[in-house]
mmCIF file with all atom_site columns, C-alpha atoms in Angstrom:
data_model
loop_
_atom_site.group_PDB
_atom_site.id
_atom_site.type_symbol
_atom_site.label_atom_id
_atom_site.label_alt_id
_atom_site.label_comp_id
_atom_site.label_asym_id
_atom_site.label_entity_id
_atom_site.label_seq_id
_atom_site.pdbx_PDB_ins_code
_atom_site.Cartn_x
_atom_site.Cartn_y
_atom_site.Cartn_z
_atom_site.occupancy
_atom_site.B_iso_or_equiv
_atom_site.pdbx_formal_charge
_atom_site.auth_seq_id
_atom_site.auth_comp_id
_atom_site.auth_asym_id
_atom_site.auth_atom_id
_atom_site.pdbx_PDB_model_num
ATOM 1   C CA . UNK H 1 1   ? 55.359 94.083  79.720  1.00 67.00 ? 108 UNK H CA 1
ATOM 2   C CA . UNK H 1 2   ? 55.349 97.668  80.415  1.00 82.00 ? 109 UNK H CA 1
ATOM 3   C CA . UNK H 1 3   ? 58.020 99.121  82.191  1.00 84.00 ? 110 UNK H CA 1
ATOM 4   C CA . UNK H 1 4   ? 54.951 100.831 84.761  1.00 87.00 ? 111 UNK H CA 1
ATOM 5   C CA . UNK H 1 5   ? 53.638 97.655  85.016  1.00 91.00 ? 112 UNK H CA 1
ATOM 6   C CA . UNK H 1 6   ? 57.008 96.160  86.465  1.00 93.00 ? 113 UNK H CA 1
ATOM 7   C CA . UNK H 1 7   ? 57.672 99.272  88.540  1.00 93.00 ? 114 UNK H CA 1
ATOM 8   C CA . UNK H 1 8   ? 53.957 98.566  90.195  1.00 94.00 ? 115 UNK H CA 1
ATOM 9   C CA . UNK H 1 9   ? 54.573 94.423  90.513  1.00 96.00 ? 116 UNK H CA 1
ATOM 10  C CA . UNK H 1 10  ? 57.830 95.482  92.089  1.00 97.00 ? 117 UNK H CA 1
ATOM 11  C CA . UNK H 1 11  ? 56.155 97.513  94.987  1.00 96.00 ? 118 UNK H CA 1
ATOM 12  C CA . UNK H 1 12  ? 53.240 95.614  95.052  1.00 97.00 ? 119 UNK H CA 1
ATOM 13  C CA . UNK H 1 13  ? 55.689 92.601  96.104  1.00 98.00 ? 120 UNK H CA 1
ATOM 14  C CA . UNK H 1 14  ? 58.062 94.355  98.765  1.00 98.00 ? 121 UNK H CA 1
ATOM 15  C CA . UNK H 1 15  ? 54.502 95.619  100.591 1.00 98.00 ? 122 UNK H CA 1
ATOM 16  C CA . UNK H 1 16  ? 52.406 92.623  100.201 1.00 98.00 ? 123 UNK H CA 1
ATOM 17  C CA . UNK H 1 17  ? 55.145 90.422  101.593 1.00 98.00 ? 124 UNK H CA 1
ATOM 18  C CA . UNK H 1 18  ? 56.625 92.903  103.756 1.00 98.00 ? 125 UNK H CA 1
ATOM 19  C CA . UNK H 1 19  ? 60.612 92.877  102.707 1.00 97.00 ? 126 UNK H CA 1
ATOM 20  C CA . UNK H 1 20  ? 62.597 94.424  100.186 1.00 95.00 ? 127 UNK H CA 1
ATOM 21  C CA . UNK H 1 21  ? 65.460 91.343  100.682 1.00 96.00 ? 128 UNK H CA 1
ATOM 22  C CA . UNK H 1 22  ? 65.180 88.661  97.445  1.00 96.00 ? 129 UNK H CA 1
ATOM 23  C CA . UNK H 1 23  ? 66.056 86.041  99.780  1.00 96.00 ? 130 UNK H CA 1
ATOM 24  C CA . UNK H 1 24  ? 63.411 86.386  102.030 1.00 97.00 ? 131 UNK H CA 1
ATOM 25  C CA . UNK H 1 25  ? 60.728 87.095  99.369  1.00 98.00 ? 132 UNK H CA 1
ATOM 26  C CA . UNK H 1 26  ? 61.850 84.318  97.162  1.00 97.00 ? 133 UNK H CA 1
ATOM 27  C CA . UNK H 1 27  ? 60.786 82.073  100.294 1.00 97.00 ? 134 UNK H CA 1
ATOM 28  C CA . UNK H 1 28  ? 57.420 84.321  101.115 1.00 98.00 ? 135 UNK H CA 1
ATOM 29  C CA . UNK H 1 29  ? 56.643 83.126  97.771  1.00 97.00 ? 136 UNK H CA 1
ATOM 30  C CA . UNK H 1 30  ? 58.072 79.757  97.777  1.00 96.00 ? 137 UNK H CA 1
ATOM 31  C CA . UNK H 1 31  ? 60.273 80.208  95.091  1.00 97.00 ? 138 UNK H CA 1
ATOM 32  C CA . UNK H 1 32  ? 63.460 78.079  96.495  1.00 97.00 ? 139 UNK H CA 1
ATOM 33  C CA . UNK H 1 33  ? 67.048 79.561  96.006  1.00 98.00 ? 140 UNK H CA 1
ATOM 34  C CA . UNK H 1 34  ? 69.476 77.204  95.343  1.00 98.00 ? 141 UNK H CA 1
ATOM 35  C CA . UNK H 1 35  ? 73.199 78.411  95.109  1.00 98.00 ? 142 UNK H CA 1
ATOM 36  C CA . UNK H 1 36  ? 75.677 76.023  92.932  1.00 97.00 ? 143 UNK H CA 1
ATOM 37  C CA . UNK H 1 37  ? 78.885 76.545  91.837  1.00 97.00 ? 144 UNK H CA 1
ATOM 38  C CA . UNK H 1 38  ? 79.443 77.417  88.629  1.00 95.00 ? 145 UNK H CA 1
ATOM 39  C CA . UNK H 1 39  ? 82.768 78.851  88.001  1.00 93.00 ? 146 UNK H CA 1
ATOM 40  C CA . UNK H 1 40  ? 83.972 82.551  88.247  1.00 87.00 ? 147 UNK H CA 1
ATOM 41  C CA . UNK H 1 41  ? 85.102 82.739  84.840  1.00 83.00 ? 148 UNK H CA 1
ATOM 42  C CA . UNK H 1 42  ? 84.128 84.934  81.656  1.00 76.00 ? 149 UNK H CA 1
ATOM 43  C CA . UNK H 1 43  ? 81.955 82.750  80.626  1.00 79.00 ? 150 UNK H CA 1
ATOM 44  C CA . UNK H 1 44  ? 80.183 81.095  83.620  1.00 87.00 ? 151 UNK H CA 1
ATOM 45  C CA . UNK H 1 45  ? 76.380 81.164  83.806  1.00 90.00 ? 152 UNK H CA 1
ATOM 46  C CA . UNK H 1 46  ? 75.740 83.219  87.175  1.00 91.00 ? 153 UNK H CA 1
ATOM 47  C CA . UNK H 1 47  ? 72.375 82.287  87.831  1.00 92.00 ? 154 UNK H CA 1
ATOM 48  C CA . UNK H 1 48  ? 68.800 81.348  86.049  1.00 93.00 ? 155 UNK H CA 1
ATOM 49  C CA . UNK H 1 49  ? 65.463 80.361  86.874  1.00 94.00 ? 156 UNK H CA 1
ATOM 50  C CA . UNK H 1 50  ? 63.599 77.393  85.953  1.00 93.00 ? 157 UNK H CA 1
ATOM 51  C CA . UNK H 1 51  ? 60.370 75.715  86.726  1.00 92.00 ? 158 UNK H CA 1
ATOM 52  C CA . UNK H 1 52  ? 59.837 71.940  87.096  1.00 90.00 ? 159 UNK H CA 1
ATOM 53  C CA . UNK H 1 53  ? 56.965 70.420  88.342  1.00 90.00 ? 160 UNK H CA 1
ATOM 54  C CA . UNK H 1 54  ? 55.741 73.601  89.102  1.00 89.00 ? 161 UNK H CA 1
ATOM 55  C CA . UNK H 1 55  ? 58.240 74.146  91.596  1.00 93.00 ? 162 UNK H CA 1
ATOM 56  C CA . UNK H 1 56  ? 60.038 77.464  90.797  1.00 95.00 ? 163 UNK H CA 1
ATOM 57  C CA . UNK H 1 57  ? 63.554 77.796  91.828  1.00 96.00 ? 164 UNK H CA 1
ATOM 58  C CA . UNK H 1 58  ? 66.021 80.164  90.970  1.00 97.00 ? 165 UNK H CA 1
ATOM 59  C CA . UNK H 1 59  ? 69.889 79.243  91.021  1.00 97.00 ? 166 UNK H CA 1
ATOM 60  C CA . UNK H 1 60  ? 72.810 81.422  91.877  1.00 96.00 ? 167 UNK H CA 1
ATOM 61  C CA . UNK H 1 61  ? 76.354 80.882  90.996  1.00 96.00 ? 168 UNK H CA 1
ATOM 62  C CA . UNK H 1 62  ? 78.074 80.990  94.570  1.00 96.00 ? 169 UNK H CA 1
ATOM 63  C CA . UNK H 1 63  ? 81.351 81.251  93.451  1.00 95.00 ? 170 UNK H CA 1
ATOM 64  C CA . UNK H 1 64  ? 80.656 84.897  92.975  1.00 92.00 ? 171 UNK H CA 1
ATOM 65  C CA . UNK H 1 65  ? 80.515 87.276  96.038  1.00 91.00 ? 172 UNK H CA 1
ATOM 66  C CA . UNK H 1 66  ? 77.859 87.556  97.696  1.00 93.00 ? 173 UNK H CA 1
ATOM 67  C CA . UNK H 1 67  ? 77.078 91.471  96.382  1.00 90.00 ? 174 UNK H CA 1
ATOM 68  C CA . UNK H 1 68  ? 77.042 90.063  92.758  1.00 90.00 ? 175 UNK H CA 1
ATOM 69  C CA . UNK H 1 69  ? 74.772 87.316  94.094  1.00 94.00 ? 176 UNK H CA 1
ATOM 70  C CA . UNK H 1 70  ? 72.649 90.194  95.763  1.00 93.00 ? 177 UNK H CA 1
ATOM 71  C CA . UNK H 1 71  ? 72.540 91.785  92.146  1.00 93.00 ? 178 UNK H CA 1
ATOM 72  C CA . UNK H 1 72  ? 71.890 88.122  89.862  1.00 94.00 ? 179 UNK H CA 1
ATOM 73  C CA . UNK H 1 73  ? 69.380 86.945  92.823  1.00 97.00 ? 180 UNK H CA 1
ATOM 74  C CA . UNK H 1 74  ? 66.577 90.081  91.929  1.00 96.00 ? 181 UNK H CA 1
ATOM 75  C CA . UNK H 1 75  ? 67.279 89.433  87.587  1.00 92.00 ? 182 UNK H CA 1
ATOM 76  C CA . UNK H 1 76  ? 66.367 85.830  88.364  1.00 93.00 ? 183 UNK H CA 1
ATOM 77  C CA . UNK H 1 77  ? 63.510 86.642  90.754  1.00 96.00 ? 184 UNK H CA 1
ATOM 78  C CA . UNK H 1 78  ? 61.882 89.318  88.213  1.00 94.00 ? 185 UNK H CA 1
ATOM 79  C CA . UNK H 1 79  ? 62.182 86.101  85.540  1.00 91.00 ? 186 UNK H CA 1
ATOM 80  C CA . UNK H 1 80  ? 60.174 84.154  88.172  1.00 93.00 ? 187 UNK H CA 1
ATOM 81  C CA . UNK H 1 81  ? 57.529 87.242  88.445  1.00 95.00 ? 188 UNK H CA 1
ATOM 82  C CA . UNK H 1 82  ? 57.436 88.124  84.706  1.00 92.00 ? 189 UNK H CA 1
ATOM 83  C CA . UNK H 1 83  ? 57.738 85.284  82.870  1.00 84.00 ? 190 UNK H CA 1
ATOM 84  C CA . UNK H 1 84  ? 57.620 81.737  84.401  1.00 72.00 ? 191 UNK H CA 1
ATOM 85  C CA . UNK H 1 85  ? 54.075 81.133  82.821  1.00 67.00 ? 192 UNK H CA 1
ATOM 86  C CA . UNK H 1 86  ? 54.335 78.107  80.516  1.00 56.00 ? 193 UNK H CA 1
ATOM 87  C CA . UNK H 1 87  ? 53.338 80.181  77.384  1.00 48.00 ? 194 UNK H CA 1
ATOM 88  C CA . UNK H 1 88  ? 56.461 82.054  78.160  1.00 49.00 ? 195 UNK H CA 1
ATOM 89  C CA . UNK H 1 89  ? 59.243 79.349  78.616  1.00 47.00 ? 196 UNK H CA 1
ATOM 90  C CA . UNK H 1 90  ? 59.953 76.645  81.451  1.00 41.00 ? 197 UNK H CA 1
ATOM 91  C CA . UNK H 1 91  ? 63.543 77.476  81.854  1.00 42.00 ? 198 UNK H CA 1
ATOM 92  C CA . UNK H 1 92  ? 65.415 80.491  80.594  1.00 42.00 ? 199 UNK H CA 1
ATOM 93  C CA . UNK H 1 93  ? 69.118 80.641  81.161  1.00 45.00 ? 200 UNK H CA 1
ATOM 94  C CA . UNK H 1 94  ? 70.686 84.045  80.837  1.00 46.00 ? 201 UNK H CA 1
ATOM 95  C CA . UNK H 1 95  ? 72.967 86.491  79.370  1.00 44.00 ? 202 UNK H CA 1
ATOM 96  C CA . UNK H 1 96  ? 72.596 89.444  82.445  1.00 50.00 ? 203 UNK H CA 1
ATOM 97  C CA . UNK H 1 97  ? 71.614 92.723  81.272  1.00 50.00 ? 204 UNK H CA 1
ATOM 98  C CA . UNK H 1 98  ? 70.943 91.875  77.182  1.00 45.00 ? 205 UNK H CA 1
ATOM 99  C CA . UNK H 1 99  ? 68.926 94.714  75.865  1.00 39.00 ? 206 UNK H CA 1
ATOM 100 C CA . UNK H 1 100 ? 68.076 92.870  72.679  1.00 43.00 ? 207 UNK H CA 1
ATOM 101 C CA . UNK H 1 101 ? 66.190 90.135  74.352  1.00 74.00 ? 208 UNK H CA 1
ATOM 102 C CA . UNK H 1 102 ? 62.606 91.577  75.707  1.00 79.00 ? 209 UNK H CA 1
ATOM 103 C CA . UNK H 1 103 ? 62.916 89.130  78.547  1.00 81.00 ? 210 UNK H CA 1
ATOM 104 C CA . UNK H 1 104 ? 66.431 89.873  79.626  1.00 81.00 ? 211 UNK H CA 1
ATOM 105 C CA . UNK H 1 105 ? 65.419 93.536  79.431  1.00 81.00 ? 212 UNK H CA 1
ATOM 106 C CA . UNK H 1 106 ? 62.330 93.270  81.727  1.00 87.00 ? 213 UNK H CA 1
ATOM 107 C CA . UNK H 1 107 ? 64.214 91.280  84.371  1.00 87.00 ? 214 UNK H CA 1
ATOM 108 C CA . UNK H 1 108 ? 66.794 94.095  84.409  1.00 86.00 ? 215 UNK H CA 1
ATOM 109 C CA . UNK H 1 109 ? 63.837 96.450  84.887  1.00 90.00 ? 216 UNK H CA 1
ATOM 110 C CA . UNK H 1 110 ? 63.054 94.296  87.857  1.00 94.00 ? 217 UNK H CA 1
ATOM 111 C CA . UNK H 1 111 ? 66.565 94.011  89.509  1.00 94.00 ? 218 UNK H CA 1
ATOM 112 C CA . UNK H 1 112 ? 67.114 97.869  88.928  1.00 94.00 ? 219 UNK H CA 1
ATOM 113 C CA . UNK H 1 113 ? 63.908 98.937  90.330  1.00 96.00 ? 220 UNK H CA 1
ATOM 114 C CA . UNK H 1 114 ? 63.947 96.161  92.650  1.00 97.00 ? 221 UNK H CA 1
ATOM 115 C CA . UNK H 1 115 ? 67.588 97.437  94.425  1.00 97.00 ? 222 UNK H CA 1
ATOM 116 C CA . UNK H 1 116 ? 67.271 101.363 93.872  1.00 97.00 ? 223 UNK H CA 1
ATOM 117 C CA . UNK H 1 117 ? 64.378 103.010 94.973  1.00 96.00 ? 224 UNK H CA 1
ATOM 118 C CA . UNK H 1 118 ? 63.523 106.231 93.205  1.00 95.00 ? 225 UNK H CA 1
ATOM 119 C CA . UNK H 1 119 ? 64.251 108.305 96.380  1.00 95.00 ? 226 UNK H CA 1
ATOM 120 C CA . UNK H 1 120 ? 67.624 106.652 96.894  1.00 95.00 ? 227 UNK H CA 1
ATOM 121 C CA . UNK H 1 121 ? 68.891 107.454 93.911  1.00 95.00 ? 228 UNK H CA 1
ATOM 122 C CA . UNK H 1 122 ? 67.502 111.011 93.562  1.00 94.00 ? 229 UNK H CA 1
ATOM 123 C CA . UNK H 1 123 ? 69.388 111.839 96.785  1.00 93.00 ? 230 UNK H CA 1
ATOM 124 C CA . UNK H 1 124 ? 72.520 110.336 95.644  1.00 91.00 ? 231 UNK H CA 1
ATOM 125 C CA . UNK H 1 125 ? 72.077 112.277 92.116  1.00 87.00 ? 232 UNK H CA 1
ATOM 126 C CA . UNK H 1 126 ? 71.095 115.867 95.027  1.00 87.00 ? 233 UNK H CA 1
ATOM 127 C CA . UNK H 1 127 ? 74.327 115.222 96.519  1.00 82.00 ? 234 UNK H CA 1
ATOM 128 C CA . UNK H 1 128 ? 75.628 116.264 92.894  1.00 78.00 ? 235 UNK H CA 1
ATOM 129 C CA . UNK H 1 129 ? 77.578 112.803 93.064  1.00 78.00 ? 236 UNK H CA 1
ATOM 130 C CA . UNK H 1 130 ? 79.397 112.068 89.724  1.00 85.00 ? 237 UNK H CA 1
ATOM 131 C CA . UNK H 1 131 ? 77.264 108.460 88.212  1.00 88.00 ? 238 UNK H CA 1
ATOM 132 C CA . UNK H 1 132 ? 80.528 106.244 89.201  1.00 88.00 ? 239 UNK H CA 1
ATOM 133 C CA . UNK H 1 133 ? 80.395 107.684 92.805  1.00 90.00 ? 240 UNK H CA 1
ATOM 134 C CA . UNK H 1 134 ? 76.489 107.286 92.890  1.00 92.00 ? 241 UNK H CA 1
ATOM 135 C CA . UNK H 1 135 ? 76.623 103.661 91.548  1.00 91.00 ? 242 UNK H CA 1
ATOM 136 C CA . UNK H 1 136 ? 79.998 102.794 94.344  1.00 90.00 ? 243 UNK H CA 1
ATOM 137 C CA . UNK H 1 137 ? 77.551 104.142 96.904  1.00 92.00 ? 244 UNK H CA 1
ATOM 138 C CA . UNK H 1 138 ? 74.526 102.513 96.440  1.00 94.00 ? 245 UNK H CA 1
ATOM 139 C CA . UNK H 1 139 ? 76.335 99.657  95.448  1.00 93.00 ? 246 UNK H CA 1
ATOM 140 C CA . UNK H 1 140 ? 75.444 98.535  92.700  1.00 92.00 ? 247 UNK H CA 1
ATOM 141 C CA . UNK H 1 141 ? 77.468 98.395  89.415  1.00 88.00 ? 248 UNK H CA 1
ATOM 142 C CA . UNK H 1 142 ? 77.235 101.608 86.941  1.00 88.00 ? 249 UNK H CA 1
ATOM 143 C CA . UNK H 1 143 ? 75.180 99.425  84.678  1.00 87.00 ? 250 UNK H CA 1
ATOM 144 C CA . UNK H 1 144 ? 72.264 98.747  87.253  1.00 90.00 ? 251 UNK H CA 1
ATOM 145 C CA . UNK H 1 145 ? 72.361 102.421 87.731  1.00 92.00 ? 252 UNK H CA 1
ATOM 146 C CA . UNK H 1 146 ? 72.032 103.244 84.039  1.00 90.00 ? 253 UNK H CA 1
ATOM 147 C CA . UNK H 1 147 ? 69.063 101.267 83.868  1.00 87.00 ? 254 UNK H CA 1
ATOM 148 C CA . UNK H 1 148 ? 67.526 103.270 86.709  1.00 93.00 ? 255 UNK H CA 1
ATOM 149 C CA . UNK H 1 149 ? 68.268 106.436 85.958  1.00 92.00 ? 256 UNK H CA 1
ATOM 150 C CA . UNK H 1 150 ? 66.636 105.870 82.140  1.00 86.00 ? 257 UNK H CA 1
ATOM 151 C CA . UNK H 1 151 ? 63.391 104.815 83.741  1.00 89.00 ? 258 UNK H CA 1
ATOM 152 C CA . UNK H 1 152 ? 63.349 108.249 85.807  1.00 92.00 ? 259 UNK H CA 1
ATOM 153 C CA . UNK H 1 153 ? 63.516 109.554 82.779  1.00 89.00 ? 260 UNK H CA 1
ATOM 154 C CA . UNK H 1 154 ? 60.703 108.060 81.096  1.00 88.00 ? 261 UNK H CA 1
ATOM 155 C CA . UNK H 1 155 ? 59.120 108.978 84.248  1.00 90.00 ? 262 UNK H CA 1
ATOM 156 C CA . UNK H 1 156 ? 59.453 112.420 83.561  1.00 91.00 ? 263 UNK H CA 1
ATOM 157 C CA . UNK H 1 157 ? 62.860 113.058 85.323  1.00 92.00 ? 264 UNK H CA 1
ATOM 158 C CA . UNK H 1 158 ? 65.229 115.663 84.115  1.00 89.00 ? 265 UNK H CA 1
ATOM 159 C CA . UNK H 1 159 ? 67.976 113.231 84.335  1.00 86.00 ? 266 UNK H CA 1
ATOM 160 C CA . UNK H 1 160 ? 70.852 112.515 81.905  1.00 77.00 ? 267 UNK H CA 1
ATOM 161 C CA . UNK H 1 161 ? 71.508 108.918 81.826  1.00 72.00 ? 268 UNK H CA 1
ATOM 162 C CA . UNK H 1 162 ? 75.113 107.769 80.284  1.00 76.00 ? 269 UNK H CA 1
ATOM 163 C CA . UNK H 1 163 ? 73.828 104.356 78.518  1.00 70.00 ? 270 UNK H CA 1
ATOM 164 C CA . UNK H 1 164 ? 76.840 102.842 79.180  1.00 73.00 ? 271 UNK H CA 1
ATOM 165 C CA . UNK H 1 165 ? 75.168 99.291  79.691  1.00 70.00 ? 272 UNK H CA 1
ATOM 166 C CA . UNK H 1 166 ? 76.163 96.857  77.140  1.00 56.00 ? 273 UNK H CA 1
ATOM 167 C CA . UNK H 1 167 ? 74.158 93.403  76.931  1.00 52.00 ? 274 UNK H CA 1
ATOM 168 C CA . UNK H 1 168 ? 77.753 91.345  78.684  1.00 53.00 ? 275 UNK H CA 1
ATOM 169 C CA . UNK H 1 169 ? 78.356 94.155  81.267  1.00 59.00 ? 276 UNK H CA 1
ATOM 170 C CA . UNK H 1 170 ? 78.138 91.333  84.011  1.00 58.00 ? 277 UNK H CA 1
ATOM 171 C CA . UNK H 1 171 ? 81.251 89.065  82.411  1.00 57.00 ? 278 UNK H CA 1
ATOM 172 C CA . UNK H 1 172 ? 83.584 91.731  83.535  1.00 67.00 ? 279 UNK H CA 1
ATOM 173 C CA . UNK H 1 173 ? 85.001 91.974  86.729  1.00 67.00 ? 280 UNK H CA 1
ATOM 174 C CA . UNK H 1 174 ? 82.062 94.234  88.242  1.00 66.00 ? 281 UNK H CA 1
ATOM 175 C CA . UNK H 1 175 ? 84.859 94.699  91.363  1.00 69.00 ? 282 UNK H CA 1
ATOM 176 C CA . UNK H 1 176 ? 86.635 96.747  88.467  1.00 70.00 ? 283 UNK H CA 1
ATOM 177 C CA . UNK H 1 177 ? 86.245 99.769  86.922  1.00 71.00 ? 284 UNK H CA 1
ATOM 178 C CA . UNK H 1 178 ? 84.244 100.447 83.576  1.00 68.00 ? 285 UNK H CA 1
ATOM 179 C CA . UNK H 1 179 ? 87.798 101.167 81.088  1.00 58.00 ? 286 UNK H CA 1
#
């Protein structure tokens, strides 16, 4: 899909339903949020999204904090949008963030676009922030930021963005800073 076409289902969403909180559109859309626990380390899933029975649900590791949940929640919801058709897959468990899978890549489109708005981060960029700063203070890890601040650019945004996202950024410490 089109990274437009994700930019327009994302505000399409937050008006038709009113909210720009995942939790409260997952249940405008019945899509039910179930949070498990799953472990906190390395290599613990944090979340994924799976239809059964045509009931979608989307599953958060809650022995994260609740602002990682806040950032796996919109990934998992932007699976549900983009790809829970059957011709696309059923279930889909994830690797956050991969840039080599299409579908990874479009649900991190979602969650970035989803959690920054263009004019948020334009005024944190106007407040000639450093990216770290930015990123601590719209809280959201450098990563999510990247991904925003390259889809500025494709808008047409004079914008430099570091590409510092790897495909594993989120089995780091996100609390922590990038080394």
């Amino acid at each position: 899909m089109l990274v437009e076409n994700i930019k327009r289902e994302v505000i399409r969403l937050k008006a038709k339903y009113q909210t720009d909180d995942p939790f409260e559109l997952c249940g405008a859309m019945d899509i039910m949020v179930r949070k498990m626990p799953m472990g906190t380390h390395e290599a613990s899933c944090k979340g994924f999204f799976m239809v059964n029975s045509r009931c979608k649900t989307a599953v958060i590791n809650n022995d994260l904090p609740s602002h990682i949940q806040r950032i796996i929640l919109p990934h998992e919801l932007g699976h549900g949008v983009l790809h829970s058709s059957p011709a696309v897959r059923t279930f889909h468990e994830f690797s956050l963030f991969d840039e080599t899978d299409r579908l990874e890549y479009e649900a991190n489109i979602f969650a970035s676009e989803f959690l920054l708005t263009d004019s948020d981060v334009l005024d944190a960029l106007a407040d000639r922030m450093d990216f770290f700063h930015a990123a601590s203070m719209l809280e959201v890890p450098p990563e999510l930021l990247d991904f925003k601040l390259r889809l500025l650019r494709k808008q047409g945004y004079q914008i430099e963005a570091p590409y510092i996202a790897h495909s594993n950024f989120l089995r780091r410490d996100i609390d922590k800073p990038l080394n």
